[in-house]
Amino acid sequence: MTSNSLVYLIALPLFGSAVLLLAGRRCDRWGHLLATALSAGSFAIGLYQFLQMLGRANDQRAVTQKLFSWISVGSFQVDAGLMLDQLSICFVLLITGVGTLIHIYSIAYMSHDRDRRRFFAYLNFFIAAMLLLVLGDSYLNLYVGWEGVGLASYLLIGFWNQKPAYATAAKKAFVANRVGDMGLSIAIMITFATLGTVSFAGVKEHAPVASTGALTAIGIMLLVAATGKSAQFPLQAWLGDAMAGPTPVSALIHAATMVTAGVYLITRSNFIFDAAPTAQLAVAIIGAITLLFGAIIGMAKDDIKKALAASTMSQIGYMVLGAGLGPAGYAFAIMHLLTHGFFKAGMFLGAGSVMHGMDDEVNMRRYGGLRKFMPITFATFGLGYLAIIGVPPFAGFYSKDKIIEVAFNAGGIKGITLGTAALLGAAITAFYMTRVVILTFAGNKRWDEKAHPHESPFLMWAPMVLLAIGSVASGFLFTHGDALRNWLAPVVEPHPVHEAELLSPAVVSILALVLVGVGVAFAIVKYLRSQVPQVAPEDVSIFTRIARRDLLQDEFNEAVFMRPGQALTRTLVKTDAAVIDGAVRGVGRMTLGSGNLLRATQTGFVRSYAMWILIGAIGLIAAIWVVTQ
Amino acid sequence: MTSNVSWLTTLGLLPLLGALFIAALSKRNELAAKRVAFGTTLVVAAAAIAMAMQFQRDNVDLQFVETYSWIPSFGINYAVGVDGIALVLILLSVLLAPIVVLAGWNESSGGRWSVKTFYILLLVLETMMIGVFSATDVFLFYVFFEAMLVPVYFLIGGYGTGERSAAAVKFLLYSLFGGLLMLASIIALYVLSGEQGGHTFDTTALSHLQMSSTTQNFLFLGFFIAFAIKAPLWPFHTWLPDAAQSATTGTSVLLLGVLDKVGTFGMIRYCLTLFPDATKTFTPVILVLAVISIIYGAFLAIGQTDFKRLIAFTSISHFGFITMGIFAMTSQGHSGATLYMFNHGFSTGALFLVAGWMISRRGSSKIADFGGLQRVTPVMAWAFFIAGMSSLALPGLSSFVSEFLVLIGTYTRYPVAAVIGTFGVVLAALYVLIPVQRALHGPITPGNESLPDLNLREKIAIAPVLAVIVALGFYPSPLLNVINPAAAHTIAQAGFTDPLPSIDGKAGK
């Protein structure tokens, strides 16, 4: 089926961003309202498309729109084409829905910033790019959105780039993402060289006859792309620094949507990974490593945003693990992505609300006892907390337990290892999230007399309430009658899978709950029953110190890439002047013989150049005459 | 195809007419000289667009052909004509010319010679640029190729900054050296053509010559080295940073944007079509040089402390991409390389123009002397940022299309070269974002507090450049449709066909 309205999903926010940037200060007074309205308009179109889709038969739900032929050279044909199917509609509703809520929140949150208009221009630009990412009908169209969201992320992380550290954080994110993008670029090249097409439909059709080697290479390169965008090991180091951006950005881009693009890419490419078991296993392993990596960092962070960022990394690790488990896991990866979109965005907005009331303080050791001063923030954050640690019947319980269950049932050592990692991650998650809630909302107050914590205005808490409702109800709705799984089945699970059960759902849930309980108990003992110092204690174990320094990710990158790269650059700059240019100058000197002649070139050579041409021409003609005799 | 209107000759003569007109003006009437120069370049641009509208894009023969006997005893003709590739490069030249005049309205004063002379040189250079891309007689090409050094030499040596004389001499000697090698090859071609039926310099006739492989290899090298210096390709690149650093902004834009393309254009038009077998022999070596240029140019750009040298080194990296695309011998690589030449002219042109404005305001070209410009001069900062994004080939901007075509076109035949080249994409992020951070972000550093933002003239000059960059990013078809037939024709002539997808052996399409 075709539709003519898909393009407006993207065009509305893109238009908004263009107006806000080009009209400049003239639209300072109403720019944020226009941007919010256009984002909401996009959501309305998405909702309309969703309702239309519901009314059609399962195999008739995807719609496409071809705009024009974008690049056409020889057999390389790429249309500017859009495709909305059961998978992309999930993202469209998440992006525009959560996106609009965050626009509304930002109206209040950014009201005192002199550059609020520019902020909304970037937000609208992000929405447009992210929609293109999930709506593009080929890998190359996806790539445009993929780098577009990277640009939006760069601009928003560096929104306050007058602070050098923030500008550096923005650059770091862009470069790390570019490393991943290189993977996507190479994946597209291999795809074209192997299959002769880069459209999703074409690749899906031809992939079954391609060699496993080629598909594995494509899969690994797509995984590289996903690790960059989704902050997965080993390209995860930028996400913590990305918290330099305003908090609504952290909620929208660095929690709910952009960083989950890697999960979309892997799920969208299910036809490649399902035929390349090695690549698929690599995906699962990367997911498992990252979910533990992020969770461990999360335990040691005192900065509320960085703790949540580590948590995001870890939760995306769950999604990537789910997607790496193949047809059995795709639907649950997407489900966790959606539920996470609600509860993590909600908690980030809650963190923003706390910062709003605490003069932008982010150190949780300087919070404490805020539940009395910010009851709505506490309640919504608390619901998000219950969702993320997986307490029934909140959203995370359904989505995360399913991933753990599928991991265990993947079979053999692989299943036990991955499942254990996921289960362990759940316990650690319970610990560090409880720690965040206790340090922020419970216990004694540890803030200055100067701080006057207060509840945020309606425009800020209303989006938090709506997201909290999602954190409560979405998991149940998605799993009720296997709704989401059946919905996505035509895209990711064309043939139903039956697999052996190692652990039944009930066993997994009980195991998970017990471990979550242990994690929560540990945190209560450590942070509620004893006094929390205002300054992080120094006499801690080496493990804590390493965790505080993000498991040495920056030290590693600096030692292995940055410093050798800088040394190489310096050496090359020197040798270019000394060796290559030196050789050139040496040849020049030899040719010209003496300094006298060189000096002559400074002035005399100029006028004699015409003479040179004359001599050359005469020489040419003479030579021709000689040889043709 | 013959045409009733002598399009190319007219186009080439128009700037000369303007130059004559300026020469007749009084020396003190500087404003008039500027206006005439700007008006002339606008007329030329309009005429070129009118000509392009007449171009039959599916016709692979040379079009707007004119042939007049020039020196009959040596078979030298004034012969011009264009295919899609040459047409695109002529368009690039004549579209950049008025922008350069407008953008550098005041850079002609303070030189060694008068303002008047500056614009005469510029217009003469425009004639040469049109000539060098239209010539279909090898001798005529050589004349333009060498003669265009003259105005550039005077533009750098007379109006530049710093070590302008030394840079101009270096540029000249380097180019002369390459030119002489090419001259030797041209003479040999002429001799061979005499042995095989009749003396000629006609490019098409020369492409049918029979040569031993040794002869071909030597003659190929004569042309290739000249073009590798012009482009420039590693290790023949060291003249470019010096020249770009010393020249005025406008001259640098034409130097990097157009003149260097004569090198890559020459590789397509002469190396590939005249010496297909030698091309095959040398392709591995050239690809290695191209890949080195990509990576080396990028690293050197990262290490620069001077804006102008930085941009020059990014161009060396970009020329590596163009050369790689040409010698990959696939339709994507070839079309991508030609499109790259056009896009690079606009994107590097934009980067150089804005950097030039920043430098003239601040009185320094050291990156370290800037800081926090986003607050002080937001419009200038945005223009620099967008030009920088185009330089790192951000999808949605024009250079992405060409860079990706080059990479994917190279991958289908030479996957290793393409994969290494892709690393240049990461390095590009660094060489763009490092100066962006230093100059535009961070606190406003002393000396930058009161720099003025772009004025109306400058905005009018840069706006069309940025508009083209965005428009061609989303809709490159107008250019690709012109380039594709010519590119496919060149590859077929050289005896190559696109590799088939690897699954075709198993399943069919």
mmCIF file of N, CA, C and O in Angstrom, chain B residues 16-84:
data_model
loop_
_atom_site.group_PDB
_atom_site.id
_atom_site.type_symbol
_atom_site.label_atom_id
_atom_site.label_comp_id
_atom_site.label_asym_id
_atom_site.label_seq_id
_atom_site.Cartn_x
_atom_site.Cartn_y
_atom_site.Cartn_z
ATOM 1 N N LEU B 16 37.321 37.747 -21.245
ATOM 2 C CA LEU B 16 38.383 38.542 -21.850
ATOM 3 C C LEU B 16 37.870 39.926 -22.212
ATOM 4 O O LEU B 16 38.569 40.932 -22.018
ATOM 5 N N LEU B 17 36.631 39.964 -22.737
ATOM 6 C CA LEU B 17 36.027 41.251 -23.063
ATOM 7 C C LEU B 17 35.944 42.125 -21.817
ATOM 8 O O LEU B 17 36.279 43.308 -21.838
ATOM 9 N N GLY B 18 35.471 41.505 -20.741
ATOM 10 C CA GLY B 18 35.392 42.239 -19.471
ATOM 11 C C GLY B 18 36.751 42.750 -19.053
ATOM 12 O O GLY B 18 36.894 43.895 -18.592
ATOM 13 N N ALA B 19 37.784 41.906 -19.231
ATOM 14 C CA ALA B 19 39.135 42.299 -18.847
ATOM 15 C C ALA B 19 39.595 43.498 -19.678
ATOM 16 O O ALA B 19 40.191 44.448 -19.154
ATOM 17 N N LEU B 20 39.303 43.465 -20.975
ATOM 18 C CA LEU B 20 39.671 44.589 -21.842
ATOM 19 C C LEU B 20 38.975 45.861 -21.374
ATOM 20 O O LEU B 20 39.559 46.938 -21.323
ATOM 21 N N PHE B 21 37.709 45.708 -21.033
ATOM 22 C CA PHE B 21 36.929 46.860 -20.577
ATOM 23 C C PHE B 21 37.560 47.460 -19.320
ATOM 24 O O PHE B 21 37.716 48.675 -19.212
ATOM 25 N N ILE B 22 37.936 46.593 -18.402
ATOM 26 C CA ILE B 22 38.571 47.085 -17.168
ATOM 27 C C ILE B 22 39.907 47.759 -17.489
ATOM 28 O O ILE B 22 40.250 48.802 -16.923
ATOM 29 N N ALA B 23 40.629 47.174 -18.430
ATOM 30 C CA ALA B 23 41.922 47.746 -18.793
ATOM 31 C C ALA B 23 41.760 49.175 -19.303
ATOM 32 O O ALA B 23 42.641 50.021 -19.119
ATOM 33 N N ALA B 24 40.610 49.445 -19.920
ATOM 34 C CA ALA B 24 40.380 50.774 -20.467
ATOM 35 C C ALA B 24 39.971 51.765 -19.391
ATOM 36 O O ALA B 24 39.963 52.985 -19.631
ATOM 37 N N LEU B 25 39.623 51.267 -18.207
ATOM 38 C CA LEU B 25 39.184 52.181 -17.132
ATOM 39 C C LEU B 25 40.379 52.908 -16.522
ATOM 40 O O LEU B 25 41.515 52.445 -16.617
ATOM 41 N N SER B 26 40.073 54.018 -15.881
ATOM 42 C CA SER B 26 41.136 54.736 -15.176
ATOM 43 C C SER B 26 41.561 53.938 -13.952
ATOM 44 O O SER B 26 40.755 53.233 -13.338
ATOM 45 N N LYS B 27 42.816 54.056 -13.591
ATOM 46 C CA LYS B 27 43.361 53.257 -12.511
ATOM 47 C C LYS B 27 42.697 53.580 -11.177
ATOM 48 O O LYS B 27 42.629 52.758 -10.271
ATOM 49 N N ARG B 28 42.244 54.834 -11.066
ATOM 50 C CA ARG B 28 41.689 55.230 -9.780
ATOM 51 C C ARG B 28 40.235 54.786 -9.608
ATOM 52 O O ARG B 28 39.707 54.801 -8.516
ATOM 53 N N ASN B 29 39.631 54.414 -10.710
ATOM 54 C CA ASN B 29 38.216 54.043 -10.616
ATOM 55 C C ASN B 29 38.087 52.582 -10.189
ATOM 56 O O ASN B 29 37.665 51.719 -10.960
ATOM 57 N N GLU B 30 38.446 52.326 -8.935
ATOM 58 C CA GLU B 30 38.472 50.941 -8.459
ATOM 59 C C GLU B 30 37.084 50.327 -8.405
ATOM 60 O O GLU B 30 36.881 49.166 -8.740
ATOM 61 N N LEU B 31 36.107 51.116 -7.967
ATOM 62 C CA LEU B 31 34.759 50.589 -7.833
ATOM 63 C C LEU B 31 34.231 50.121 -9.188
ATOM 64 O O LEU B 31 33.607 49.065 -9.295
ATOM 65 N N ALA B 32 34.522 50.912 -10.227
ATOM 66 C CA ALA B 32 34.053 50.527 -11.555
ATOM 67 C C ALA B 32 34.679 49.201 -11.969
ATOM 68 O O ALA B 32 34.005 48.334 -12.537
ATOM 69 N N ALA B 33 35.972 49.043 -11.684
ATOM 70 C CA ALA B 33 36.640 47.788 -12.044
ATOM 71 C C ALA B 33 35.959 46.614 -11.359
ATOM 72 O O ALA B 33 35.687 45.577 -11.973
ATOM 73 N N LYS B 34 35.647 46.795 -10.075
ATOM 74 C CA LYS B 34 34.977 45.719 -9.341
ATOM 75 C C LYS B 34 33.616 45.414 -9.944
ATOM 76 O O LYS B 34 33.237 44.261 -10.120
ATOM 77 N N ARG B 35 32.890 46.488 -10.260
ATOM 78 C CA ARG B 35 31.542 46.278 -10.787
ATOM 79 C C ARG B 35 31.584 45.583 -12.142
ATOM 80 O O ARG B 35 30.779 44.693 -12.409
ATOM 81 N N VAL B 36 32.509 46.015 -12.977
ATOM 82 C CA VAL B 36 32.604 45.377 -14.292
ATOM 83 C C VAL B 36 32.976 43.903 -14.119
ATOM 84 O O VAL B 36 32.407 43.024 -14.770
ATOM 85 N N ALA B 37 33.917 43.652 -13.234
ATOM 86 C CA ALA B 37 34.330 42.266 -13.022
ATOM 87 C C ALA B 37 33.155 41.426 -12.533
ATOM 88 O O ALA B 37 32.893 40.329 -13.046
ATOM 89 N N PHE B 38 32.427 41.950 -11.568
ATOM 90 C CA PHE B 38 31.282 41.195 -11.033
ATOM 91 C C PHE B 38 30.225 40.986 -12.106
ATOM 92 O O PHE B 38 29.712 39.878 -12.294
ATOM 93 N N GLY B 39 29.935 42.075 -12.852
ATOM 94 C CA GLY B 39 28.942 41.980 -13.920
ATOM 95 C C GLY B 39 29.356 40.945 -14.962
ATOM 96 O O GLY B 39 28.536 40.105 -15.383
ATOM 97 N N THR B 40 30.625 40.983 -15.339
ATOM 98 C CA THR B 40 31.100 40.040 -16.355
ATOM 99 C C THR B 40 30.927 38.604 -15.885
ATOM 100 O O THR B 40 30.401 37.751 -16.605
ATOM 101 N N THR B 41 31.368 38.329 -14.650
ATOM 102 C CA THR B 41 31.269 36.953 -14.176
ATOM 103 C C THR B 41 29.811 36.504 -14.084
ATOM 104 O O THR B 41 29.508 35.340 -14.339
ATOM 105 N N LEU B 42 28.924 37.448 -13.756
ATOM 106 C CA LEU B 42 27.495 37.088 -13.712
ATOM 107 C C LEU B 42 26.997 36.735 -15.104
ATOM 108 O O LEU B 42 26.265 35.752 -15.291
ATOM 109 N N VAL B 43 27.388 37.553 -16.104
ATOM 110 C CA VAL B 43 26.956 37.286 -17.477
ATOM 111 C C VAL B 43 27.485 35.929 -17.936
ATOM 112 O O VAL B 43 26.757 35.125 -18.533
ATOM 113 N N VAL B 44 28.751 35.668 -17.626
ATOM 114 C CA VAL B 44 29.336 34.384 -18.030
ATOM 115 C C VAL B 44 28.567 33.229 -17.381
ATOM 116 O O VAL B 44 28.240 32.231 -18.036
ATOM 117 N N ALA B 45 28.267 33.394 -16.097
ATOM 118 C CA ALA B 45 27.531 32.330 -15.402
ATOM 119 C C ALA B 45 26.169 32.112 -16.053
ATOM 120 O O ALA B 45 25.755 30.964 -16.286
ATOM 121 N N ALA B 46 25.479 33.213 -16.362
ATOM 122 C CA ALA B 46 24.163 33.086 -16.995
ATOM 123 C C ALA B 46 24.296 32.408 -18.350
ATOM 124 O O ALA B 46 23.507 31.519 -18.705
ATOM 125 N N ALA B 47 25.322 32.810 -19.116
ATOM 126 C CA ALA B 47 25.517 32.211 -20.437
ATOM 127 C C ALA B 47 25.799 30.719 -20.311
ATOM 128 O O ALA B 47 25.288 29.908 -21.087
ATOM 129 N N ALA B 48 26.600 30.352 -19.321
ATOM 130 C CA ALA B 48 26.932 28.940 -19.147
ATOM 131 C C ALA B 48 25.688 28.138 -18.768
ATOM 132 O O ALA B 48 25.503 27.003 -19.229
ATOM 133 N N ILE B 49 24.832 28.730 -17.949
ATOM 134 C CA ILE B 49 23.602 28.020 -17.590
ATOM 135 C C ILE B 49 22.718 27.857 -18.824
ATOM 136 O O ILE B 49 22.153 26.789 -19.070
ATOM 137 N N ALA B 50 22.654 28.909 -19.622
ATOM 138 C CA ALA B 50 21.878 28.812 -20.863
ATOM 139 C C ALA B 50 22.443 27.711 -21.756
ATOM 140 O O ALA B 50 21.691 26.929 -22.353
ATOM 141 N N MET B 51 23.754 27.618 -21.817
ATOM 142 C CA MET B 51 24.373 26.577 -22.623
ATOM 143 C C MET B 51 24.036 25.198 -22.056
ATOM 144 O O MET B 51 23.682 24.277 -22.811
ATOM 145 N N ALA B 52 24.118 25.082 -20.738
ATOM 146 C CA ALA B 52 23.851 23.782 -20.117
ATOM 147 C C ALA B 52 22.426 23.323 -20.398
ATOM 148 O O ALA B 52 22.164 22.118 -20.494
ATOM 149 N N MET B 53 21.504 24.293 -20.518
ATOM 150 C CA MET B 53 20.124 23.911 -20.827
ATOM 151 C C MET B 53 20.021 23.264 -22.205
ATOM 152 O O MET B 53 19.122 22.470 -22.460
ATOM 153 N N GLN B 54 20.934 23.634 -23.107
ATOM 154 C CA GLN B 54 20.903 23.080 -24.456
ATOM 155 C C GLN B 54 21.581 21.711 -24.515
ATOM 156 O O GLN B 54 21.505 21.031 -25.531
ATOM 157 N N PHE B 55 22.283 21.352 -23.463
ATOM 158 C CA PHE B 55 23.067 20.114 -23.476
ATOM 159 C C PHE B 55 22.131 18.916 -23.532
ATOM 160 O O PHE B 55 21.182 18.819 -22.754
ATOM 161 N N GLN B 56 22.429 17.991 -24.482
ATOM 162 C CA GLN B 56 21.614 16.772 -24.560
ATOM 163 C C GLN B 56 22.254 15.732 -23.655
ATOM 164 O O GLN B 56 23.317 15.193 -23.981
ATOM 165 N N ARG B 57 21.610 15.448 -22.546
ATOM 166 C CA ARG B 57 22.336 14.700 -21.530
ATOM 167 C C ARG B 57 22.480 13.223 -21.852
ATOM 168 O O ARG B 57 23.353 12.565 -21.303
ATOM 169 N N ASP B 58 21.642 12.677 -22.754
ATOM 170 C CA ASP B 58 21.796 11.256 -23.046
ATOM 171 C C ASP B 58 22.741 11.000 -24.211
ATOM 172 O O ASP B 58 22.972 9.856 -24.592
ATOM 173 N N ASN B 59 23.246 12.092 -24.798
ATOM 174 C CA ASN B 59 24.155 11.967 -25.919
ATOM 175 C C ASN B 59 25.591 11.902 -25.389
ATOM 176 O O ASN B 59 26.053 12.832 -24.750
ATOM 177 N N VAL B 60 26.286 10.776 -25.646
ATOM 178 C CA VAL B 60 27.621 10.640 -25.058
ATOM 179 C C VAL B 60 28.700 11.290 -25.917
ATOM 180 O O VAL B 60 29.857 11.357 -25.521
ATOM 181 N N ASP B 61 28.339 11.740 -27.143
ATOM 182 C CA ASP B 61 29.335 12.432 -27.966
ATOM 183 C C ASP B 61 29.648 13.786 -27.357
ATOM 184 O O ASP B 61 28.881 14.324 -26.558
ATOM 185 N N LEU B 62 30.800 14.335 -27.790
ATOM 186 C CA LEU B 62 31.132 15.695 -27.382
ATOM 187 C C LEU B 62 30.102 16.644 -27.991
ATOM 188 O O LEU B 62 29.658 16.450 -29.125
ATOM 189 N N GLN B 63 29.739 17.657 -27.234
ATOM 190 C CA GLN B 63 28.737 18.600 -27.724
ATOM 191 C C GLN B 63 29.301 20.015 -27.746
ATOM 192 O O GLN B 63 30.336 20.273 -27.154
ATOM 193 N N PHE B 64 28.568 20.891 -28.434
ATOM 194 C CA PHE B 64 29.014 22.283 -28.670
ATOM 195 C C PHE B 64 30.401 22.281 -29.310
ATOM 196 O O PHE B 64 31.272 23.077 -28.977
ATOM 197 N N VAL B 65 30.576 21.343 -30.247
ATOM 198 C CA VAL B 65 31.897 21.176 -30.844
ATOM 199 C C VAL B 65 32.194 22.303 -31.832
ATOM 200 O O VAL B 65 31.334 22.712 -32.591
ATOM 201 N N GLU B 66 33.392 22.836 -31.757
ATOM 202 C CA GLU B 66 33.869 23.794 -32.754
ATOM 203 C C GLU B 66 35.276 23.378 -33.128
ATOM 204 O O GLU B 66 36.074 23.046 -32.266
ATOM 205 N N THR B 67 35.581 23.383 -34.391
ATOM 206 C CA THR B 67 36.934 23.039 -34.827
ATOM 207 C C THR B 67 37.394 24.036 -35.886
ATOM 208 O O THR B 67 36.718 24.218 -36.904
ATOM 209 N N TYR B 68 38.476 24.701 -35.628
ATOM 210 C CA TYR B 68 39.081 25.580 -36.612
ATOM 211 C C TYR B 68 40.546 25.212 -36.706
ATOM 212 O O TYR B 68 41.184 24.936 -35.689
ATOM 213 N N SER B 69 41.052 25.209 -37.930
ATOM 214 C CA SER B 69 42.464 24.914 -38.090
ATOM 215 C C SER B 69 43.267 26.070 -37.518
ATOM 216 O O SER B 69 42.945 27.235 -37.717
ATOM 217 N N TRP B 70 44.303 25.732 -36.730
ATOM 218 C CA TRP B 70 45.078 26.794 -36.075
ATOM 219 C C TRP B 70 46.476 26.844 -36.695
ATOM 220 O O TRP B 70 46.861 27.828 -37.324
ATOM 221 N N ILE B 71 47.252 25.750 -36.516
ATOM 222 C CA ILE B 71 48.570 25.679 -37.144
ATOM 223 C C ILE B 71 48.547 24.438 -38.034
ATOM 224 O O ILE B 71 48.921 23.340 -37.605
ATOM 225 N N PRO B 72 48.061 24.584 -39.269
ATOM 226 C CA PRO B 72 47.787 23.409 -40.099
ATOM 227 C C PRO B 72 49.026 22.552 -40.318
ATOM 228 O O PRO B 72 48.916 21.316 -40.360
ATOM 229 N N SER B 73 50.205 23.170 -40.418
ATOM 230 C CA SER B 73 51.371 22.360 -40.747
ATOM 231 C C SER B 73 51.673 21.328 -39.662
ATOM 232 O O SER B 73 52.311 20.324 -39.906
ATOM 233 N N PHE B 74 51.216 21.591 -38.443
ATOM 234 C CA PHE B 74 51.422 20.609 -37.378
ATOM 235 C C PHE B 74 50.125 19.915 -36.974
ATOM 236 O O PHE B 74 50.077 19.219 -35.971
ATOM 237 N N GLY B 75 49.089 20.159 -37.746
ATOM 238 C CA GLY B 75 47.826 19.510 -37.415
ATOM 239 C C GLY B 75 47.227 20.007 -36.116
ATOM 240 O O GLY B 75 46.478 19.305 -35.438
ATOM 241 N N ILE B 76 47.597 21.228 -35.720
ATOM 242 C CA ILE B 76 47.057 21.771 -34.472
ATOM 243 C C ILE B 76 45.766 22.517 -34.781
ATOM 244 O O ILE B 76 45.729 23.369 -35.657
ATOM 245 N N ASN B 77 44.730 22.137 -34.054
ATOM 246 C CA ASN B 77 43.442 22.784 -34.257
ATOM 247 C C ASN B 77 43.016 23.533 -33.011
ATOM 248 O O ASN B 77 43.398 23.180 -31.890
ATOM 249 N N TYR B 78 42.228 24.586 -33.238
ATOM 250 C CA TYR B 78 41.459 25.125 -32.128
ATOM 251 C C TYR B 78 40.200 24.280 -32.099
ATOM 252 O O TYR B 78 39.287 24.471 -32.884
ATOM 253 N N ALA B 79 40.175 23.292 -31.244
ATOM 254 C CA ALA B 79 39.043 22.366 -31.203
ATOM 255 C C ALA B 79 38.501 22.312 -29.784
ATOM 256 O O ALA B 79 39.255 22.038 -28.844
ATOM 257 N N VAL B 80 37.224 22.637 -29.645
ATOM 258 C CA VAL B 80 36.624 22.585 -28.317
ATOM 259 C C VAL B 80 35.333 21.777 -28.375
ATOM 260 O O VAL B 80 34.737 21.605 -29.438
ATOM 261 N N GLY B 81 34.908 21.304 -27.234
ATOM 262 C CA GLY B 81 33.688 20.527 -27.123
ATOM 263 C C GLY B 81 33.622 19.982 -25.713
ATOM 264 O O GLY B 81 34.645 19.912 -25.034
ATOM 265 N N VAL B 82 32.418 19.652 -25.242
ATOM 266 C CA VAL B 82 32.314 19.157 -23.877
ATOM 267 C C VAL B 82 31.465 17.904 -23.812
ATOM 268 O O VAL B 82 30.538 17.721 -24.602
ATOM 269 N N ASP B 83 31.804 17.025 -22.886
ATOM 270 C CA ASP B 83 30.880 15.969 -22.481
ATOM 271 C C ASP B 83 30.317 16.367 -21.118
ATOM 272 O O ASP B 83 30.580 17.481 -20.644
ATOM 273 N N GLY B 84 29.560 15.463 -20.509
ATOM 274 C CA GLY B 84 28.918 15.813 -19.242
ATOM 275 C C GLY B 84 29.917 16.191 -18.161
ATOM 276 O O GLY B 84 29.667 17.082 -17.344
#
